[in-house]
GROMACS .gro file of N, CA, C and O in nm:
model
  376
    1UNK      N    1   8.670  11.465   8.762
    1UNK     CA    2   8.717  11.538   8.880
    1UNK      C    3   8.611  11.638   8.922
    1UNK      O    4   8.580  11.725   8.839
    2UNK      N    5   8.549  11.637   9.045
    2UNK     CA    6   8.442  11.713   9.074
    2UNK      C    7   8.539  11.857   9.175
    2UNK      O    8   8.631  11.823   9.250
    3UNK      N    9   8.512  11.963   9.166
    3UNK     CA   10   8.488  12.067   9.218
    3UNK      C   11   8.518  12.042   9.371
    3UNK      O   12   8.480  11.937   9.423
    4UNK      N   13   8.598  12.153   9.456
    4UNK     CA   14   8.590  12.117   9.613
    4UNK      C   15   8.500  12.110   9.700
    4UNK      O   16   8.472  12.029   9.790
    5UNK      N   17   8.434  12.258   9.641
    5UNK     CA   18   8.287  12.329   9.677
    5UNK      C   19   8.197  12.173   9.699
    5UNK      O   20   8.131  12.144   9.799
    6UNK      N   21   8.218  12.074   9.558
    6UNK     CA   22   8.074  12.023   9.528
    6UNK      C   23   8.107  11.873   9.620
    6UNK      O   24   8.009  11.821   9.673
    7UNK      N   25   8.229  11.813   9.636
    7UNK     CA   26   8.298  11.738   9.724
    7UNK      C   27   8.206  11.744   9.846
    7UNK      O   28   8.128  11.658   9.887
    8UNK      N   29   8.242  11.916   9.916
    8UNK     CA   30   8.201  11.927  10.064
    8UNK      C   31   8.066  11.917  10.083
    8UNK      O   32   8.017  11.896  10.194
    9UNK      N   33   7.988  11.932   9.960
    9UNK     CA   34   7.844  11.942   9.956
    9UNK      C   35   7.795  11.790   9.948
    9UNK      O   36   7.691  11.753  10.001
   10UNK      N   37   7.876  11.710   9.878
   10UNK     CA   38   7.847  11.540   9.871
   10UNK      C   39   7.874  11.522  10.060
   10UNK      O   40   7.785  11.493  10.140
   11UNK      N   41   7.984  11.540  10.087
   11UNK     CA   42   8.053  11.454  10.216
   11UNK      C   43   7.899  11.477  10.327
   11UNK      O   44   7.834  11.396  10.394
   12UNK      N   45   7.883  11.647  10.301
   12UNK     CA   46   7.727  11.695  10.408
   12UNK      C   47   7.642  11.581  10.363
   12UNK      O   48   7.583  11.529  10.458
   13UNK      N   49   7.617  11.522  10.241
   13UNK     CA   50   7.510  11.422  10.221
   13UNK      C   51   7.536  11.308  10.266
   13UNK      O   52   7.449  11.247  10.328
   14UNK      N   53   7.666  11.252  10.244
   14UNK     CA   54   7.750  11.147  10.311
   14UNK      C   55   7.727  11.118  10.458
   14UNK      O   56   7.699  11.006  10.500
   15UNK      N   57   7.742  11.242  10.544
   15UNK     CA   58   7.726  11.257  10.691
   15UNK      C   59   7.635  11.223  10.716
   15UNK      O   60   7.624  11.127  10.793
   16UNK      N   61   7.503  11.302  10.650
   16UNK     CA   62   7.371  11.258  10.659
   16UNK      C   63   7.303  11.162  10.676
   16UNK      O   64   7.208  11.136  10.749
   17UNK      N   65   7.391  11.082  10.559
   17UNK     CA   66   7.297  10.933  10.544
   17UNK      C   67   7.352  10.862  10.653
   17UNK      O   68   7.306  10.758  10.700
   18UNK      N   69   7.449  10.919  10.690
   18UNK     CA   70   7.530  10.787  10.841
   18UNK      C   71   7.433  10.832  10.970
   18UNK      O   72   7.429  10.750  11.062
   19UNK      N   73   7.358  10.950  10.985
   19UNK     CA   74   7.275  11.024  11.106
   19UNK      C   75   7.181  10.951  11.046
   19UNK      O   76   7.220  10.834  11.040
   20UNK      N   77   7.061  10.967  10.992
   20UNK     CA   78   6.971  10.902  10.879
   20UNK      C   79   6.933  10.802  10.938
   20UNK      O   80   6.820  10.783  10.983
   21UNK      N   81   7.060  10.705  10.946
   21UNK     CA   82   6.995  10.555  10.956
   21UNK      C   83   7.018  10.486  10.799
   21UNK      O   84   6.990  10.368  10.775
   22UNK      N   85   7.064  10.567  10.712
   22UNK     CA   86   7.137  10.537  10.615
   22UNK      C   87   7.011  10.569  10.438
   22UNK      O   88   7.028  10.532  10.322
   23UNK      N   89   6.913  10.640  10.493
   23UNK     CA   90   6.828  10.695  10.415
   23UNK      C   91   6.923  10.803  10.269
   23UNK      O   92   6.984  10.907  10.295
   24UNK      N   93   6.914  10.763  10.176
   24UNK     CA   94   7.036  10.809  10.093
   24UNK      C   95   6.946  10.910  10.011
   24UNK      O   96   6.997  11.018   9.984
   25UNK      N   97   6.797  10.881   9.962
   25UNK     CA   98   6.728  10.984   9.948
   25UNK      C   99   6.705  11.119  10.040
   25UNK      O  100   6.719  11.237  10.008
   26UNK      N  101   6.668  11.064  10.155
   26UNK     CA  102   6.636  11.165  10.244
   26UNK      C  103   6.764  11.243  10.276
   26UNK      O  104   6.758  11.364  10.299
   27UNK      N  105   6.891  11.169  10.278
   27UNK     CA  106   6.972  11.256  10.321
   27UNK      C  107   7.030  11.382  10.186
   27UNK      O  108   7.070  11.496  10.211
   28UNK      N  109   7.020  11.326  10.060
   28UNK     CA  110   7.013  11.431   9.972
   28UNK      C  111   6.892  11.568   9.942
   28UNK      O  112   6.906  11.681   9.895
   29UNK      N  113   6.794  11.505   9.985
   29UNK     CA  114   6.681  11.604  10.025
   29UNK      C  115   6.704  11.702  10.095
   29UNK      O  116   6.641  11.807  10.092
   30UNK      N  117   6.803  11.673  10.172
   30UNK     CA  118   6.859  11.739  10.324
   30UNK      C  119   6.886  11.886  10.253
   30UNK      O  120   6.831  11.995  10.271
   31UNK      N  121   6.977  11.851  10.179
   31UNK     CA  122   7.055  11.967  10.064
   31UNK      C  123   7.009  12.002   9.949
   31UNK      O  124   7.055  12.102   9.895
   32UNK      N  125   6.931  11.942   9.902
   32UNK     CA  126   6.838  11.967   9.783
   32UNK      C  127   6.721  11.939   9.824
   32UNK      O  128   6.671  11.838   9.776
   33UNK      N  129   6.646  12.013   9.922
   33UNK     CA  130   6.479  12.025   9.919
   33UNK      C  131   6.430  11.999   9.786
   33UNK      O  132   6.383  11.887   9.768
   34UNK      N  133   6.431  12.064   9.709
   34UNK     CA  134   6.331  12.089   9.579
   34UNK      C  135   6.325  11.927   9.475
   34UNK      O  136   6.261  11.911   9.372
   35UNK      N  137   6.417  11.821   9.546
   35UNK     CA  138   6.483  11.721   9.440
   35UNK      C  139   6.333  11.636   9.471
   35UNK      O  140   6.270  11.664   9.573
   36UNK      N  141   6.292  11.546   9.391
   36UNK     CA  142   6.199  11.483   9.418
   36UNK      C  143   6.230  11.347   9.476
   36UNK      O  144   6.353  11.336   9.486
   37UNK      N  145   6.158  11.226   9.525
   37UNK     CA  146   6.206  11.116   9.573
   37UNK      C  147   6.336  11.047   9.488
   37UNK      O  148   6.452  11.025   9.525
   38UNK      N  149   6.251  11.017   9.321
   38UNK     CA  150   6.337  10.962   9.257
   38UNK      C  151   6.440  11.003   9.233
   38UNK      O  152   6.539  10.936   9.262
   39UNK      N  153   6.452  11.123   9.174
   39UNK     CA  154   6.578  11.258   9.123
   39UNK      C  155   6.679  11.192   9.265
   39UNK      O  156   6.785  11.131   9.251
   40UNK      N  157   6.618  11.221   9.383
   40UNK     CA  158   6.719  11.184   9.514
   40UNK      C  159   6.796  11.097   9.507
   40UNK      O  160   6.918  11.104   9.492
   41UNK      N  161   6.699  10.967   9.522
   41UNK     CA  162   6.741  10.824   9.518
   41UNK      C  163   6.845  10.823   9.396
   41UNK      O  164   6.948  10.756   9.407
   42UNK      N  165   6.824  10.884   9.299
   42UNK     CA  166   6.904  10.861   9.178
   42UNK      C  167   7.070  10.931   9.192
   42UNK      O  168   7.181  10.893   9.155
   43UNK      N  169   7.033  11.016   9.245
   43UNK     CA  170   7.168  11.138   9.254
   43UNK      C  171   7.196  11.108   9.371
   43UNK      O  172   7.307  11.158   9.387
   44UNK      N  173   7.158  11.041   9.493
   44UNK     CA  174   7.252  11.002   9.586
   44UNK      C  175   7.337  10.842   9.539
   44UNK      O  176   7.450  10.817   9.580
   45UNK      N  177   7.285  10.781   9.479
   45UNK     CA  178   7.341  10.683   9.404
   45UNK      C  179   7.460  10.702   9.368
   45UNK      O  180   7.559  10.650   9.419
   46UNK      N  181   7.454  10.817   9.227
   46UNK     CA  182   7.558  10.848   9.155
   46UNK      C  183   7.684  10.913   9.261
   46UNK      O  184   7.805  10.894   9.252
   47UNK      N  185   7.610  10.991   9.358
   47UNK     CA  186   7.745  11.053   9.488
   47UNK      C  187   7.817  10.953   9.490
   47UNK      O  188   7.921  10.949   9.425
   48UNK      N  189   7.774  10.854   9.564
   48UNK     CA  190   7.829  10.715   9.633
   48UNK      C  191   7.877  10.624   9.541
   48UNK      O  192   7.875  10.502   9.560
   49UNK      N  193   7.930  10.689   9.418
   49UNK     CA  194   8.005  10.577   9.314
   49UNK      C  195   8.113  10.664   9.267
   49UNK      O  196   8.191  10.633   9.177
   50UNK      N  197   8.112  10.815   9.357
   50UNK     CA  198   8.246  10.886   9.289
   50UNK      C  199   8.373  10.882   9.388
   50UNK      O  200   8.362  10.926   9.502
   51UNK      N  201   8.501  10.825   9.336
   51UNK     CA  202   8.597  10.769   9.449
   51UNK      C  203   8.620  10.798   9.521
   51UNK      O  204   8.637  10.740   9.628
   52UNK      N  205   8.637  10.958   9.477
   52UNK     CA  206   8.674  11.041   9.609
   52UNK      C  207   8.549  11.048   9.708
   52UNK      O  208   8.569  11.064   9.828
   53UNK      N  209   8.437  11.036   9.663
   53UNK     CA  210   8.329  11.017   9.745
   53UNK      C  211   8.317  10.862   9.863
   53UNK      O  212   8.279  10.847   9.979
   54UNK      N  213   8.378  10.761   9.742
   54UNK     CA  214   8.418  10.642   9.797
   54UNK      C  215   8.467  10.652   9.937
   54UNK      O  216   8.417  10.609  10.041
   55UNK      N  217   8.587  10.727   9.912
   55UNK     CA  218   8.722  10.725   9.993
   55UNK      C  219   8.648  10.817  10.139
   55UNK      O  220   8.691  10.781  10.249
   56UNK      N  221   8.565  10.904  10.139
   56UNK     CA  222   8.559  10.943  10.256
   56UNK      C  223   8.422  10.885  10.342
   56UNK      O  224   8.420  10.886  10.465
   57UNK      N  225   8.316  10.836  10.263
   57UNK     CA  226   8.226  10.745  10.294
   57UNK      C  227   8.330  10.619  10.402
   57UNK      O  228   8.318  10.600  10.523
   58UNK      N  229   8.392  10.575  10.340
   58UNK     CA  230   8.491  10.482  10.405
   58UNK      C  231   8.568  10.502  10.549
   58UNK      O  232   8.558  10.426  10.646
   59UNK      N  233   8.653  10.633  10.539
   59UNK     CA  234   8.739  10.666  10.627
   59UNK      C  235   8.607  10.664  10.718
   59UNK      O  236   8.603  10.582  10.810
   60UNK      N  237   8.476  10.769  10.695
   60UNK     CA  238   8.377  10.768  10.802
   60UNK      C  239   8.337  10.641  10.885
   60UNK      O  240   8.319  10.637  11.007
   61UNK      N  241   8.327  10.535  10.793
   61UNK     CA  242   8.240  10.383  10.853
   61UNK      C  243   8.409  10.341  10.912
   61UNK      O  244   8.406  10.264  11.007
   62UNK      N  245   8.515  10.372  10.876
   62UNK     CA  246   8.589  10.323  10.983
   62UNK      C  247   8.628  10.374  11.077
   62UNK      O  248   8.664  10.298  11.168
   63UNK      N  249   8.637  10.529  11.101
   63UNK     CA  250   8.591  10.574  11.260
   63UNK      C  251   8.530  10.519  11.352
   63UNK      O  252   8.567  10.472  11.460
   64UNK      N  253   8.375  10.532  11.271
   64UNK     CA  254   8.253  10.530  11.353
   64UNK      C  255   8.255  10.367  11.400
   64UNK      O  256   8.180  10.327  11.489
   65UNK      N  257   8.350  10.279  11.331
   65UNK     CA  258   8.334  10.143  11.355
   65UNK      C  259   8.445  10.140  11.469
   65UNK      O  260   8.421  10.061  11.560
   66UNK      N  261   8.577  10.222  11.479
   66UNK     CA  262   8.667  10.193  11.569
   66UNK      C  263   8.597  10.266  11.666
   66UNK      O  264   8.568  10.188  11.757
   67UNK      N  265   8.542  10.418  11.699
   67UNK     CA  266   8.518  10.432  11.789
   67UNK      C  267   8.408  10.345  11.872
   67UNK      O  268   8.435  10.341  11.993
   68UNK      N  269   8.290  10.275  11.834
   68UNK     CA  270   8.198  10.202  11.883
   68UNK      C  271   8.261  10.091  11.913
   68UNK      O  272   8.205  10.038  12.009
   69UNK      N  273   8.384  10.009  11.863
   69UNK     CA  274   8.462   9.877  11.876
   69UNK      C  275   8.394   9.829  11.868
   69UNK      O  276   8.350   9.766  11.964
   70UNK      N  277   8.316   9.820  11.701
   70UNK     CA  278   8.207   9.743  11.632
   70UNK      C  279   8.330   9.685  11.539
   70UNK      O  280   8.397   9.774  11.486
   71UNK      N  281   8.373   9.546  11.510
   71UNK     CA  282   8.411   9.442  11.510
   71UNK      C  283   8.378   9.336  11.451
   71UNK      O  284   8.269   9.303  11.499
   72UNK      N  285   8.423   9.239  11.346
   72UNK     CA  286   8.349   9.129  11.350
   72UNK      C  287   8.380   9.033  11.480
   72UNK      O  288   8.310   8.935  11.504
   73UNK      N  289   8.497   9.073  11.566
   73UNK     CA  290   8.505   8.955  11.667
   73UNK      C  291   8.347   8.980  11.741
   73UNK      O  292   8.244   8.914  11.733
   74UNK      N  293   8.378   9.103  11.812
   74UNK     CA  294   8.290   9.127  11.873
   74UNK      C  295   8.153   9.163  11.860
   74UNK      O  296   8.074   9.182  11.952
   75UNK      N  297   8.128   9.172  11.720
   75UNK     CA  298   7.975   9.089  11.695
   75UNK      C  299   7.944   8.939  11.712
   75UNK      O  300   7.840   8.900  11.764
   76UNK      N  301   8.063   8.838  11.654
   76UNK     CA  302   8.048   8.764  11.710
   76UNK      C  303   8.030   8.736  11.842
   76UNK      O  304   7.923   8.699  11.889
   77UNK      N  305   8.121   8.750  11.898
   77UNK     CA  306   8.086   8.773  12.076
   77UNK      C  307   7.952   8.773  12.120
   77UNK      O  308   7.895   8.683  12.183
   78UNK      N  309   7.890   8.918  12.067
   78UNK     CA  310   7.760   8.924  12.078
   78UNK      C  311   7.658   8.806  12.059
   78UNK      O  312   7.575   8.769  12.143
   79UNK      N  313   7.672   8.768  11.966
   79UNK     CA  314   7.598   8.693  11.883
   79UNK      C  315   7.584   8.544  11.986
   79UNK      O  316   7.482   8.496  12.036
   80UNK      N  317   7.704   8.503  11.994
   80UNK     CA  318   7.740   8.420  12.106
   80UNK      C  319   7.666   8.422  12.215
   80UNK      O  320   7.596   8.324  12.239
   81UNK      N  321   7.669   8.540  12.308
   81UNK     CA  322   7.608   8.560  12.397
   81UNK      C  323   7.470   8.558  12.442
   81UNK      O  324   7.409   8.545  12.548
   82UNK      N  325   7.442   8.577  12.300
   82UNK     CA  326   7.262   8.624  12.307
   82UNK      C  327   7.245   8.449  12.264
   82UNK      O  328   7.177   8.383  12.343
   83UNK      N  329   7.278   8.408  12.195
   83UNK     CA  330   7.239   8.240  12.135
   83UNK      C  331   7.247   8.131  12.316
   83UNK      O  332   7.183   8.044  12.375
   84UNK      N  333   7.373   8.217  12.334
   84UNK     CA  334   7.344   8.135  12.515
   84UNK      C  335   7.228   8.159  12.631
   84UNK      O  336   7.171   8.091  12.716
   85UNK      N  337   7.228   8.288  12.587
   85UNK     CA  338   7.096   8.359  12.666
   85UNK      C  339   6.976   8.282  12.617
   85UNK      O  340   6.922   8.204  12.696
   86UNK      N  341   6.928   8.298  12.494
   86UNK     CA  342   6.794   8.214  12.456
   86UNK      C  343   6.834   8.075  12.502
   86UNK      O  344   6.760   8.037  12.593
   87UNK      N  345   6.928   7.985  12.468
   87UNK     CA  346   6.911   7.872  12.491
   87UNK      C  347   6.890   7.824  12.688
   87UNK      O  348   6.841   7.726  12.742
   88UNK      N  349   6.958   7.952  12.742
   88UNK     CA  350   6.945   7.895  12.927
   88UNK      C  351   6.800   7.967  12.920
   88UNK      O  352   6.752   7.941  13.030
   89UNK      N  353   6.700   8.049  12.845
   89UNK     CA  354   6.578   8.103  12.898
   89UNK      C  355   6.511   7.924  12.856
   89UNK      O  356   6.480   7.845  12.946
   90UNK      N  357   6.500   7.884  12.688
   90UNK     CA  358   6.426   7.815  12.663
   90UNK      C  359   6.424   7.653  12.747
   90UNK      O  360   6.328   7.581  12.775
   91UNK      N  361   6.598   7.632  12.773
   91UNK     CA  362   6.568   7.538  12.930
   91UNK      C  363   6.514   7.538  13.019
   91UNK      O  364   6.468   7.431  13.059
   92UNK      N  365   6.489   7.681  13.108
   92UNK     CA  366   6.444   7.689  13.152
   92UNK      C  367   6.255   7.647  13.156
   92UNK      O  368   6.207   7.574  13.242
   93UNK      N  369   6.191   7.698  13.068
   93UNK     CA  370   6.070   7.708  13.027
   93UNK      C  371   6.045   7.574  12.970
   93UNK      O  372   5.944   7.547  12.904
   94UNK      N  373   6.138   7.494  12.996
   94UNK     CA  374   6.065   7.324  12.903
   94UNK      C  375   6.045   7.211  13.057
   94UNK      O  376   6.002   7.096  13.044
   0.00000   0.00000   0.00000
């Protein structure tokens, strides 16, 4: 059972790595300047395997997934779309 204090201090790293681009070192660096690459890489690891850490990593990627109405339909969709697009450019061009 970790501490509340140390919770809110994971979730800031949590946040991070979702701004980031998903850099899990860098985003612990964020909060621990002094940590070195590895020390980072290592201790953002261990964050992201504690449940309660689990649990809000999660709730986040499913926000950020409902608010964008990022989807597997609608990646598919996407996906769809763009495979029709190349195929009417490359008709074109033959």
């Amino acid at each position: 059972m970790i501490k509340d204090s140390t919770f809110e201090k994971y979730c800031l790293v949590v946040d991070e790595w979702f701004v980031n681009g998903f850099n899990g070192t860098k985003a612990y660096q964020k909060f621990y300047p002094k940590a070195t690459n590895a020390t980072s890489d290592s201790a953002f690891r261990e964050i992201v395997e504690i449940p309660r850490v689990i649990e809000y990593k999660e709730q986040k990627s499913d926000i950020a997934s409902s608010e964008l109405n990022i989807t597997l339909l609608s990646q598919l969709k996407l996906l769809k779309k763009a495979i029709r697009s190349t195929l009417s450019k490359s008709k074109i061009n033959c």
